Coordinates of C-alpha atoms in Angstrom, one line a residue:
X1 CA 31.3 22.0 15.1
X2 CA 33.8 23.2 13.1
X3 CA 34.4 26.7 14.8
X4 CA 34.2 28.3 17.7
X5 CA 34.1 32.2 18.1
X6 CA 34.1 33.6 20.3
X7 CA 33.1 37.7 20.8
X8 CA 35.4 39.4 23.7
X9 CA 33.1 42.6 25.2
X10 CA 33.2 44.7 27.7
X11 CA 34.2 48.4 28.4
X12 CA 37.0 50.7 27.8
X13 CA 39.9 50.0 30.5
X14 CA 38.8 46.7 31.8
X15 CA 41.5 44.3 29.8
X16 CA 40.2 42.9 27.0
X17 CA 42.8 42.9 25.0
X18 CA 45.2 42.5 28.0
X19 CA 43.2 39.0 28.0
X20 CA 43.9 38.1 24.7
X21 CA 47.8 39.0 24.7
X22 CA 48.6 37.6 27.6
X23 CA 46.9 34.2 26.4
X24 CA 48.7 34.7 23.1
X25 CA 51.9 35.7 24.6
X26 CA 51.5 33.6 27.6
X27 CA 53.4 36.6 29.9
X28 CA 51.9 40.0 30.7
X29 CA 52.5 42.4 28.0
X30 CA 53.4 46.3 29.6
X31 CA 54.2 48.7 26.6
X32 CA 50.9 49.9 25.1
X33 CA 48.8 47.2 22.5
X34 CA 46.6 49.1 19.8
X35 CA 42.8 50.3 21.3
X36 CA 41.3 46.7 19.7
X37 CA 43.6 43.4 18.4
X38 CA 43.4 41.3 15.0
X39 CA 41.4 38.1 15.6
X40 CA 43.4 35.9 16.8
X41 CA 42.9 31.9 15.9
X42 CA 43.6 28.7 17.6
X43 CA 44.1 25.7 15.7
X44 CA 42.5 22.0 17.0
X45 CA 46.3 20.6 17.9
X46 CA 46.8 23.1 20.7
X47 CA 44.1 20.9 22.9
X48 CA 40.6 22.3 22.4
X49 CA 37.2 20.4 23.8
X50 CA 36.8 18.0 20.6
X51 CA 39.3 19.8 18.1
X52 CA 37.4 22.6 16.9
X53 CA 39.0 25.4 15.7
X54 CA 38.9 28.4 18.3
X55 CA 38.8 32.6 17.1
X56 CA 38.6 35.4 19.4
X57 CA 37.6 38.4 18.2
X58 CA 38.6 41.6 19.8
X59 CA 36.2 44.8 20.0
X60 CA 35.7 48.4 21.3
X61 CA 32.7 49.9 23.6
X62 CA 33.3 53.2 22.4
X63 CA 30.8 54.8 20.7
X64 CA 32.0 55.1 17.1
X65 CA 32.8 51.3 17.1
X66 CA 29.2 50.6 17.6
X67 CA 28.3 48.8 14.0
X68 CA 31.1 46.5 13.8
X69 CA 30.8 45.6 17.5
X70 CA 27.4 44.6 16.9
X71 CA 28.8 42.4 13.4
X72 CA 31.0 40.8 15.9
X73 CA 28.3 39.6 18.2
X74 CA 26.0 38.9 15.9
X75 CA 29.0 36.7 13.8
X76 CA 29.9 35.5 17.6
X77 CA 29.0 31.8 19.1
X78 CA 30.1 32.6 22.5
X79 CA 30.5 36.0 24.6
X80 CA 33.4 36.6 27.2
X81 CA 31.8 39.5 29.0
X82 CA 34.7 41.3 30.6
X83 CA 34.4 44.0 34.0
X84 CA 36.9 44.6 36.1
X85 CA 35.2 47.0 38.8
X86 CA 32.3 48.0 40.5
X87 CA 31.0 50.5 37.7
X88 CA 31.8 47.8 34.6
X89 CA 29.8 45.2 36.7
X90 CA 27.0 47.3 36.9
X91 CA 27.0 48.0 33.2
X92 CA 27.3 44.3 32.7
X93 CA 23.1 43.8 34.0
X94 CA 22.4 47.5 32.5
X95 CA 23.9 47.7 29.3
X96 CA 25.5 44.9 28.1
X97 CA 23.2 42.2 28.8
X98 CA 19.7 43.7 27.3
X99 CA 22.3 45.2 24.8
X100 CA 23.1 41.5 23.4
X101 CA 19.0 40.8 23.7
X102 CA 17.8 43.6 21.6
X103 CA 20.2 43.4 18.7
X104 CA 18.4 39.5 18.4
X105 CA 21.4 36.8 19.9
X106 CA 21.1 33.4 22.0
X107 CA 24.4 32.9 22.6
X108 CA 26.0 31.7 25.9
X109 CA 27.5 34.5 28.1
X110 CA 30.7 33.9 29.7
X111 CA 31.4 36.7 32.1
X112 CA 34.9 37.5 33.5
X113 CA 36.1 39.3 36.6
X114 CA 39.7 40.4 35.3
X115 CA 42.5 42.2 37.3
X116 CA 41.4 40.2 40.3
X117 CA 45.6 41.5 41.2
X118 CA 43.9 44.4 42.4
X119 CA 41.7 43.5 44.8
X120 CA 43.5 40.6 46.2
X121 CA 41.6 40.5 49.8
X122 CA 38.1 39.4 48.0
X123 CA 37.9 35.5 47.5
X124 CA 36.9 34.0 44.1
X125 CA 34.0 32.5 45.8
X126 CA 32.7 35.8 47.2
X127 CA 33.2 37.3 43.7
X128 CA 31.2 34.3 42.7
X129 CA 28.8 34.4 45.1
X130 CA 28.2 38.2 45.1
X131 CA 28.8 38.9 42.2
X132 CA 28.1 36.1 39.0
X133 CA 25.0 34.4 40.6
X134 CA 22.9 37.6 40.4
X135 CA 23.5 37.4 36.7
X136 CA 23.3 34.6 36.4
X137 CA 19.6 33.8 38.1
X138 CA 18.5 37.6 36.2
X139 CA 19.9 36.5 32.6
X140 CA 19.4 32.5 31.5
X141 CA 22.3 33.5 28.3
X142 CA 24.9 33.5 31.2
X143 CA 26.7 30.3 31.5
X144 CA 28.9 30.6 34.1
X145 CA 31.7 33.1 35.6
X146 CA 35.2 33.0 35.9
X147 CA 38.0 35.3 37.6
X148 CA 40.9 36.5 35.9
X149 CA 44.6 38.6 36.1
X150 CA 46.1 39.3 32.9
X151 CA 48.4 41.0 34.6
X152 CA 49.5 37.6 36.3
X153 CA 48.3 35.3 33.9
X154 CA 45.7 33.9 36.1
X155 CA 42.8 31.7 35.0
X156 CA 43.2 33.2 31.0
X157 CA 43.7 29.7 29.6
X158 CA 40.6 28.4 31.6
X159 CA 38.5 31.3 30.7
X160 CA 38.7 30.3 27.3
X161 CA 38.5 27.1 27.5
X162 CA 34.7 28.1 29.3
X163 CA 34.2 29.8 25.8
X164 CA 35.1 27.0 24.4
X165 CA 32.8 24.2 26.4
X166 CA 30.0 26.5 26.0
X167 CA 29.6 26.1 23.0
X168 CA 31.1 22.2 22.6
X169 CA 29.1 21.1 26.0
X170 CA 26.5 24.2 26.8
X171 CA 24.5 23.9 30.0
X172 CA 21.5 25.5 28.4
X173 CA 19.9 22.4 26.9
X174 CA 20.9 20.7 29.9
X175 CA 20.2 22.5 33.2
X176 CA 17.4 25.2 34.5
X177 CA 19.7 27.0 37.0
X178 CA 17.6 29.1 38.2
X179 CA 15.2 26.2 39.2
X180 CA 18.2 24.3 39.6
X181 CA 17.1 21.1 38.0
X182 CA 17.4 19.0 34.9
X183 CA 15.8 19.8 32.2
X184 CA 12.8 17.9 31.2
X185 CA 14.7 16.7 27.8
X186 CA 18.0 16.3 29.6
X187 CA 15.7 13.7 31.8
X188 CA 14.4 12.1 29.0
X189 CA 17.5 10.8 27.4
X190 CA 19.2 10.3 30.6
X191 CA 16.4 8.0 31.2
X192 CA 16.9 6.4 27.9
X193 CA 21.0 5.6 28.8
X194 CA 19.4 4.7 32.4
X195 CA 16.9 2.1 30.4
X196 CA 20.0 0.6 27.8
X197 CA 22.6 0.5 30.4
X198 CA 20.2 -1.5 32.9
X199 CA 20.7 -5.0 30.6
X200 CA 19.0 -7.1 33.4
X201 CA 16.0 -4.4 33.4
X202 CA 15.2 -5.3 37.3
X203 CA 15.6 -1.2 38.0
X204 CA 18.9 -0.5 39.2
X205 CA 22.7 -0.6 37.9
X206 CA 24.6 -3.1 39.3
X207 CA 28.5 -2.6 39.7
X208 CA 29.1 -4.6 36.0
X209 CA 26.7 -2.3 34.6
X210 CA 28.4 0.3 36.3
X211 CA 31.5 -0.2 34.9
X212 CA 30.2 -1.5 31.5
X213 CA 28.7 2.3 31.2
X214 CA 32.1 4.3 32.3
X215 CA 34.3 1.6 29.4
X216 CA 31.5 2.6 27.1
X217 CA 31.2 6.1 27.5
X218 CA 34.8 7.5 28.8
X219 CA 36.6 4.7 27.4
X220 CA 38.5 3.9 30.5
X221 CA 37.8 1.0 33.9
X222 CA 36.5 2.4 36.4
X223 CA 38.7 0.9 39.9
X224 CA 36.8 0.2 43.3
X225 CA 37.8 3.8 45.1
X226 CA 35.8 5.8 42.3
X227 CA 32.8 3.7 42.1
X228 CA 32.5 3.6 46.0
X229 CA 33.4 7.7 45.4
X230 CA 30.4 7.7 43.2
X231 CA 27.8 5.6 44.9
X232 CA 28.9 8.1 48.3
X233 CA 28.0 10.9 46.4
X234 CA 24.4 10.3 45.2
X235 CA 24.0 8.5 49.4
X236 CA 24.4 12.5 50.1
X237 CA 21.8 13.1 48.2
X238 CA 19.9 10.7 48.6
X239 CA 20.9 7.4 50.4
X240 CA 17.7 5.4 49.0
X241 CA 19.0 5.4 45.7
X242 CA 21.8 3.1 46.4
X243 CA 20.9 -0.6 47.4
X244 CA 22.4 -3.8 47.2
X245 CA 21.3 -4.3 43.8
X246 CA 23.1 -0.6 42.9
X247 CA 22.2 2.3 41.5
X248 CA 18.1 3.1 40.6
X249 CA 16.8 5.2 38.4
X250 CA 16.3 8.3 40.5
X251 CA 20.2 7.9 42.1
X252 CA 21.6 8.4 38.1
X253 CA 19.4 11.2 37.2
X254 CA 20.6 12.8 40.3
X255 CA 24.5 12.3 39.9
X256 CA 23.9 14.1 36.3
X257 CA 22.5 16.7 38.1
X258 CA 25.1 16.8 40.7
X259 CA 27.6 16.8 37.9
X260 CA 25.5 20.1 36.3
X261 CA 25.3 22.2 39.2
X262 CA 29.1 21.6 39.8
X263 CA 30.1 23.1 36.2
X264 CA 30.9 19.2 34.9
X265 CA 28.2 19.1 32.0
X266 CA 31.4 17.9 30.0
X267 CA 30.4 14.6 31.5
X268 CA 26.6 14.6 30.7
X269 CA 27.0 15.2 27.3
X270 CA 29.7 12.6 26.4
X271 CA 27.3 10.2 27.7
X272 CA 24.6 11.5 25.9
X273 CA 26.6 12.1 22.9
X274 CA 28.5 8.7 23.0
X275 CA 24.3 7.3 22.8
X276 CA 23.7 9.2 19.9
X277 CA 22.4 12.3 20.8
X278 CA 22.7 16.0 19.1
X279 CA 23.0 19.1 20.8
X280 CA 19.2 19.5 21.0
X281 CA 19.3 16.5 22.5
X282 CA 16.9 14.4 20.2
X283 CA 18.6 11.4 18.3
X284 CA 20.5 12.0 14.9
X285 CA 19.1 11.2 12.1
X286 CA 22.4 9.0 10.6
X287 CA 21.8 6.8 13.6
X288 CA 17.8 6.2 13.6
X289 CA 17.7 6.2 10.1
X290 CA 20.6 4.1 8.4
X291 CA 20.9 3.7 4.7
X292 CA 19.0 0.6 3.8
X293 CA 17.7 0.7 0.3
X294 CA 14.8 -1.3 -0.6
X295 CA 14.8 -1.9 -4.5
X296 CA 12.0 -2.5 -7.0
X297 CA 10.4 -5.8 -6.4
X298 CA 12.5 -6.7 -3.3
X299 CA 11.1 -6.6 -0.3
X300 CA 12.7 -6.2 3.7
X301 CA 12.8 -8.9 6.2
X302 CA 14.7 -9.4 9.4
X303 CA 17.6 -10.9 9.4
X304 CA 18.4 -13.8 12.4
X305 CA 20.5 -11.1 14.7
X306 CA 16.9 -8.6 14.3
X307 CA 15.0 -11.6 14.8
X308 CA 17.5 -12.9 18.0
X309 CA 17.0 -9.6 19.0
X310 CA 13.4 -8.9 19.6
X311 CA 13.3 -13.0 21.1
X312 CA 15.7 -11.3 23.7
X313 CA 13.6 -8.1 24.2
X314 CA 10.0 -10.2 24.8
X315 CA 12.0 -12.6 27.6
X316 CA 13.2 -10.3 29.4
X317 CA 10.2 -8.1 29.6
X318 CA 8.1 -10.9 30.3
X319 CA 8.4 -10.4 34.0
X320 CA 5.6 -13.4 35.3
X321 CA 6.6 -15.7 32.8
X322 CA 3.6 -16.1 31.5
X323 CA 4.5 -16.1 27.7
X324 CA 2.6 -12.8 26.7
X325 CA 3.6 -9.4 27.2
X326 CA 0.3 -7.3 29.1
X327 CA 0.7 -3.9 29.3
X328 CA 2.4 -2.8 31.9
X329 CA 4.9 -4.7 30.4
X330 CA 4.2 -3.2 26.8
X331 CA 4.7 -0.2 28.7
X332 CA 8.1 -0.6 30.2
X333 CA 9.8 -2.0 26.9
X334 CA 8.7 0.8 24.9
X335 CA 9.9 3.9 27.4
X336 CA 12.6 4.6 25.9
X337 CA 10.8 5.0 22.7
X338 CA 7.9 7.6 21.1
X339 CA 5.8 4.7 22.0
X340 CA 3.8 2.1 19.5
X341 CA 5.0 2.9 16.5
X342 CA 1.6 4.8 14.3
X343 CA 0.9 2.0 11.9
X344 CA 0.8 -0.3 15.0
X345 CA -1.8 2.1 16.4
X346 CA -3.8 2.2 13.0
X347 CA -3.8 -1.8 13.0
X348 CA -5.3 -1.8 16.3
X349 CA -2.3 -3.5 17.7
X350 CA -2.8 -6.5 19.3
X351 CA -5.6 -7.2 17.3
X352 CA -3.4 -7.3 14.4
X353 CA -1.5 -10.4 15.5
X354 CA -1.8 -13.2 17.7
X355 CA -2.7 -13.1 21.1
X356 CA -3.6 -15.8 24.4
X357 CA -6.2 -16.3 26.4
X358 CA -5.6 -13.3 28.3
X359 CA -5.7 -10.8 25.7
X360 CA -2.0 -10.3 26.0
X361 CA 0.3 -10.6 22.8
X362 CA 2.7 -13.8 22.6
X363 CA 6.7 -14.3 21.6
X364 CA 4.8 -15.6 18.2
X365 CA 2.5 -12.6 17.6
X366 CA 5.5 -9.8 18.5
X367 CA 7.9 -11.7 15.9
X368 CA 5.1 -11.4 13.5
X369 CA 4.5 -7.8 14.4
X370 CA 7.5 -6.9 13.9
X371 CA 8.0 -9.4 10.9
X372 CA 4.3 -6.8 8.9
X373 CA 6.3 -3.8 10.3
X374 CA 9.3 -4.1 8.3
X375 CA 8.0 -5.6 5.1
X376 CA 5.9 -2.6 4.9
X377 CA 8.0 0.0 6.6
X378 CA 11.5 -0.6 7.3
X379 CA 12.4 2.9 8.4
X380 CA 10.0 2.5 11.4
X381 CA 11.9 -1.0 12.5
X382 CA 15.1 0.5 12.0
X383 CA 14.2 4.0 14.0
X384 CA 12.8 1.5 16.5
X385 CA 16.4 -0.8 16.9
X386 CA 17.9 2.4 17.3
X387 CA 15.5 3.2 20.5
X388 CA 15.6 -0.1 21.9
X389 CA 19.5 -0.7 21.8
X390 CA 20.2 -2.8 19.2
X391 CA 23.7 -3.2 19.5
X392 CA 25.5 -5.1 16.0
X393 CA 28.6 -6.7 16.4
X394 CA 30.4 -5.0 14.8
X395 CA 31.0 -1.7 16.2
X396 CA 31.1 -0.2 12.8
X397 CA 27.9 -0.5 11.2
X398 CA 24.3 0.2 12.3
X399 CA 21.3 -1.5 13.1
X400 CA 20.5 -1.9 9.4
X401 CA 22.8 -5.9 9.6
X402 CA 19.4 -6.1 12.3
X403 CA 17.6 -6.5 8.2
X404 CA 17.7 -7.8 4.7
X405 CA 16.8 -7.7 1.9
X406 CA 15.2 -10.1 -0.2
X407 CA 15.9 -10.9 -3.8
X408 CA 14.0 -9.2 -6.6
X409 CA 11.0 -11.1 -7.8
X410 CA 10.8 -9.5 -11.4
X411 CA 9.2 -12.7 -13.6
X412 CA 6.4 -14.1 -11.3
X413 CA 5.1 -16.1 -13.7
X414 CA 7.8 -18.3 -14.0
X415 CA 8.4 -21.6 -12.5
X416 CA 10.5 -21.3 -9.4
X417 CA 10.1 -20.1 -5.4
X418 CA 10.5 -16.8 -4.4
X419 CA 13.1 -16.2 -1.5
X420 CA 11.0 -14.6 1.0
X421 CA 10.2 -15.2 4.5
X422 CA 7.4 -12.8 4.2
X423 CA 4.4 -12.7 1.9
X424 CA 1.1 -10.1 1.6
X425 CA -1.8 -11.8 0.4
X426 CA -5.1 -8.9 -0.9
X427 CA -8.2 -10.5 0.7
X428 CA -11.2 -9.2 -2.2
X429 CA -14.4 -9.8 -2.5
X430 CA -18.3 -8.8 -2.1
X431 CA -19.3 -7.2 1.7
X432 CA -20.3 -9.8 4.0
X433 CA -18.4 -12.6 1.8
X434 CA -17.1 -13.3 5.2
X435 CA -13.7 -11.5 4.3
X436 CA -13.2 -10.5 8.5
X437 CA -14.3 -14.3 9.8
X438 CA -11.0 -15.2 8.1
X439 CA -8.5 -13.0 9.2
X440 CA -10.1 -13.9 12.8
X441 CA -9.6 -17.5 12.3
X442 CA -6.0 -16.9 10.9
X443 CA -5.7 -15.5 14.3
X444 CA -7.5 -18.4 16.1
X445 CA -10.0 -15.4 17.8
X446 CA -13.4 -17.9 18.5
X447 CA -15.8 -17.4 16.0
X448 CA -19.0 -14.9 16.4
X449 CA -21.6 -14.7 13.8
X450 CA -22.4 -10.9 14.5
X451 CA -21.5 -8.9 11.4
X452 CA -19.2 -5.6 11.9
X453 CA -18.6 -3.5 8.1
X454 CA -14.9 -3.3 7.7
X455 CA -14.4 0.7 7.2
X456 CA -10.4 1.2 6.9
X457 CA -7.9 -1.4 5.9
X458 CA -7.1 -4.3 8.3
X459 CA -4.5 -5.7 8.3
X460 CA -3.6 -10.0 9.9
X461 CA -0.2 -11.4 10.6
X462 CA 0.4 -15.2 12.0
X463 CA 3.3 -17.6 11.2
X464 CA 2.2 -20.2 9.4
X465 CA 4.7 -23.8 8.8
X466 CA 5.0 -24.8 5.5
X467 CA 5.2 -28.5 4.2
X468 CA 9.1 -29.5 4.6
X469 CA 8.8 -27.6 8.6
X470 CA 10.2 -24.3 7.2
X471 CA 8.3 -21.5 8.5
X472 CA 7.1 -17.4 6.8
X473 CA 4.8 -14.9 8.0
X474 CA 1.6 -14.8 6.3
X475 CA 0.3 -11.1 5.7
X476 CA -3.4 -10.5 5.1
X477 CA -5.0 -7.5 4.7
X478 CA -8.5 -6.7 4.2
X479 CA -9.2 -3.4 1.9
X480 CA -12.4 -2.4 3.4
X481 CA -13.6 1.0 1.8
X482 CA -10.1 1.5 -0.1
X483 CA -9.9 -1.3 -1.7
X484 CA -10.7 0.8 -5.5
X485 CA -8.4 3.2 -4.5
X486 CA -5.3 1.1 -3.5
X487 CA -6.8 -1.8 -6.7
X488 CA -5.7 1.1 -8.8
X489 CA -2.2 1.9 -7.0
X490 CA 0.5 0.0 -9.0
X491 CA 3.2 0.2 -6.1
X492 CA 0.9 -0.9 -3.7
X493 CA 0.3 -4.2 -6.2
X494 CA 4.5 -4.5 -6.5
X495 CA 4.2 -5.4 -2.9
X496 CA 1.4 -7.3 -2.5
X497 CA 2.3 -11.0 -2.7
X498 CA -0.6 -12.7 -4.0
X499 CA -4.9 -12.3 -4.3
X500 CA -7.4 -13.9 -2.5
X501 CA -10.7 -14.1 -4.1
X502 CA -13.7 -14.9 -1.8
X503 CA -17.3 -15.0 -2.1
X504 CA -20.0 -16.6 0.3
X505 CA -21.2 -20.0 -1.4
X506 CA -24.6 -19.2 0.3
X507 CA -25.0 -16.1 -0.8
X508 CA -25.8 -16.1 -4.5
X509 CA -25.0 -12.4 -4.9
X510 CA -21.8 -12.7 -3.8
X511 CA -19.8 -14.6 -6.1
X512 CA -20.6 -11.8 -9.1
X513 CA -18.2 -9.0 -7.0
X514 CA -15.5 -10.8 -7.8
X515 CA -16.4 -11.2 -11.8
X516 CA -17.0 -7.6 -12.4
X517 CA -14.0 -6.9 -10.2
X518 CA -11.9 -8.5 -12.7
X519 CA -13.3 -7.2 -15.6
X520 CA -12.6 -3.7 -13.7
X521 CA -9.1 -3.7 -13.0
X522 CA -7.4 -6.3 -15.9
X523 CA -4.0 -5.6 -14.4
X524 CA -5.0 -7.6 -11.3
X525 CA -4.6 -10.5 -13.9
X526 CA -0.2 -10.0 -13.5
X527 CA -0.6 -11.5 -9.8
X528 CA -1.2 -14.7 -7.9
X529 CA -4.4 -15.9 -7.7
X530 CA -6.4 -17.6 -5.5
X531 CA -10.2 -18.4 -5.5
X532 CA -12.1 -19.4 -2.2
X533 CA -15.0 -20.3 -1.0
X534 CA -16.0 -19.1 2.3
X535 CA -19.4 -20.5 4.7
X536 CA -19.1 -23.8 3.7
X537 CA -20.5 -24.9 6.5
X538 CA -24.1 -23.6 5.2
X539 CA -26.1 -25.0 2.3
X540 CA -24.1 -23.8 -1.4
X541 CA -26.4 -22.1 -3.1
X542 CA -26.1 -21.0 -7.3
X543 CA -24.6 -17.7 -8.3
X544 CA -26.3 -15.1 -9.9
X545 CA -23.2 -15.3 -12.2
X546 CA -23.4 -15.3 -16.1
X547 CA -21.1 -18.3 -15.4
X548 CA -20.8 -20.0 -12.1
X549 CA -17.7 -20.8 -9.9
X550 CA -16.4 -23.8 -11.0
X551 CA -16.6 -23.2 -14.6
X552 CA -15.6 -19.9 -13.8
X553 CA -11.9 -21.0 -13.3
X554 CA -12.3 -23.6 -15.1
X555 CA -12.1 -21.3 -18.1
X556 CA -9.2 -19.7 -16.3
X557 CA -7.2 -23.0 -16.4
X558 CA -7.3 -22.9 -13.3
X559 CA -8.4 -25.3 -9.2
X560 CA -11.8 -25.0 -8.6
X561 CA -13.2 -22.4 -5.4
X562 CA -11.1 -24.1 -2.5
X563 CA -14.8 -24.5 -0.2
X564 CA -13.5 -23.8 3.4
X565 CA -15.7 -22.7 6.6
X566 CA -13.5 -20.6 9.5
X567 CA -15.7 -22.9 11.8
X568 CA -14.1 -25.9 10.6
X569 CA -10.8 -27.1 12.4
X570 CA -9.4 -27.7 8.4
X571 CA -9.3 -24.0 7.8
X572 CA -5.7 -23.5 9.1
X573 CA -5.0 -25.5 5.8
X574 CA -6.1 -22.7 3.6
X575 CA -3.1 -20.2 5.4
X576 CA -0.9 -22.3 4.1
X577 CA -1.6 -22.9 0.5
X578 CA -2.3 -18.9 0.8
X579 CA 2.0 -18.7 1.5
X580 CA 2.4 -21.9 -0.6
X581 CA 0.5 -20.0 -3.2
X582 CA 2.9 -17.0 -2.3
X583 CA 6.0 -18.2 -2.1
X584 CA 5.6 -20.0 -6.0
X585 CA 3.1 -17.4 -8.4
X586 CA 3.7 -19.7 -11.4
X587 CA 1.1 -22.2 -9.9
X588 CA -1.1 -19.4 -9.4
X589 CA -2.0 -17.6 -12.3
X590 CA -5.2 -17.0 -14.6
X591 CA -4.4 -18.8 -17.4
X592 CA -6.5 -16.8 -20.4
X593 CA -4.8 -18.2 -23.1
X594 CA -1.7 -20.4 -24.1
X595 CA 1.2 -18.8 -22.1
X596 CA 4.3 -18.7 -24.0
X597 CA 6.8 -21.6 -23.3
X598 CA 10.2 -20.5 -21.8
X599 CA 12.6 -21.7 -24.4
X600 CA 15.6 -20.0 -23.1
X601 CA 17.3 -23.5 -22.0
X602 CA 16.7 -25.0 -25.4
X603 CA 18.1 -22.2 -27.1
X604 CA 21.4 -22.4 -25.0
X605 CA 21.6 -26.1 -25.6
X606 CA 21.4 -25.2 -28.7
X607 CA 24.1 -23.1 -29.8
X608 CA 26.7 -24.6 -27.8
X609 CA 26.4 -28.2 -29.8
X610 CA 26.3 -25.3 -33.4
X611 CA 29.5 -24.2 -31.8
X612 CA 31.2 -27.3 -30.4
X613 CA 29.8 -28.8 -34.3
X614 CA 31.6 -25.2 -36.2
X615 CA 35.1 -26.1 -33.7
X616 CA 35.2 -29.5 -35.1
X617 CA 35.0 -29.0 -38.3
X618 CA 38.1 -26.4 -38.0
X619 CA 39.9 -28.7 -36.3
X620 CA 39.0 -31.4 -39.1
X621 CA 40.5 -28.8 -41.5
X622 CA 43.4 -28.0 -40.4
X623 CA 44.6 -31.3 -39.6
X624 CA 43.6 -32.3 -43.2
X625 CA 45.6 -29.9 -44.9
X626 CA 49.0 -30.2 -42.5
X627 CA 48.7 -33.9 -44.1

């Protein structure tokens, strides 16, 4: 916030102008001052909260000044409402607060009981309890209150500071003064802070974690005595919240509730803003979605730091050390987030990746799932890295350091290897050709002969070990009834690394679908292609097609279809071949006609020879002349 604009309101004679002059001149002005003072601006260099500029506007309660009063109230972002006797106090609830509401303004109001020098026999605590608290209960807009004296320069600076703090560190989003409880959004944010500070995830903040929290939020160390005072304050509220392990989540919330009740809500705001919360208690967009551009023909992948973070996260929450995350462990892991990413729910996670015998996602499946998410929508990964507490090694960096951009692959037909670790294959073919069985086999699911037609797109992701020991992540996607729409979408095709045409070698009508598909969408020839004959464990039959599959592929200048069965152990070799073809795309293109030879290197070499020859001639001539 750049500016705090304070509108000083109240009945005539309550000392509004005297408060402002006492603030500016640091003394009480006994001579007569003008009825309404001009606006006063306090620069941020004078120790204002969060270094904001403060403007203080004086007003008049006279009827003929009402239009100007209303204008200034609407322009302000905090109101200092001054009263000085019983009559002006009664007018706070009967006129002023209803008047603010009638103008449609919703800004914090700081009550100011001025001229305390005239009632020295009444304590400030009694004024707060008898006068201010009832108004704070009745009107939620009333943020706090203070007793002042312009004549004695008592609490004048403090009154302005409270106004500034009401804007820079508002209590309203944090605390319900009527119910005397933290508001749900504040509780949710503080629970996430606790989660991120509980590094060992044992449900308690031990002394080291508390000191790290103190240093991160407030930039100074926490002494042993101060730490013990904090624990003692929590014990007085709920003794069970402090144990030998440290302070539990409930104790952490009680401590922050205590800060709110004692008017120290700026402490809560410092904590929340350190963890990137806005005034509306949502995480900053710039924190969730830092700048990260993926150029055309490139893709996004996790960097080594990103993979390391997700590995550590998995190991931290696998409490039973069974090598899988069960439902309760996943719920605990995702507790500081909005829940599972929507794309995971659409893909029926965790059935989209590798699970153990108990049905729990394994580390291999966990990393594969995040690899696929980063590939398809890196913004989701960036947001969840922020939710889950990824911290870059350089504090000035963002969560984008957990991702990297691959080198663009513009010319797929050019010989060479694509520099990617995650590739996407579309599995195409007629209904009941065995595409779903193929995806199940990819995830090591047991074979089931029951046929279930695929309606919406289905994905499966797993790691594949390539020749030489290098690993990559392969995404297989079955398009379902959206196949026509996806095959007509150029952006979807650009993201695809390879097309896998499948047919049922035991069904005579299966292969014709591939031929008609290629005829209907001729632009598919621009993508690397692999042909696969599924259900090879059954009797092979002649296809009712103009050309048989082997002749069809040979005519294209490609290898014959690979005959495989998901019931064979060798099915894993198919996935290696799919990944290899995607990474070396020039080996998987239809060659319907002789391709142009790339003579670039030849031209460069000939050019170099010509230039060298010309240089030799010039030098020879010059030598001849000099002789």
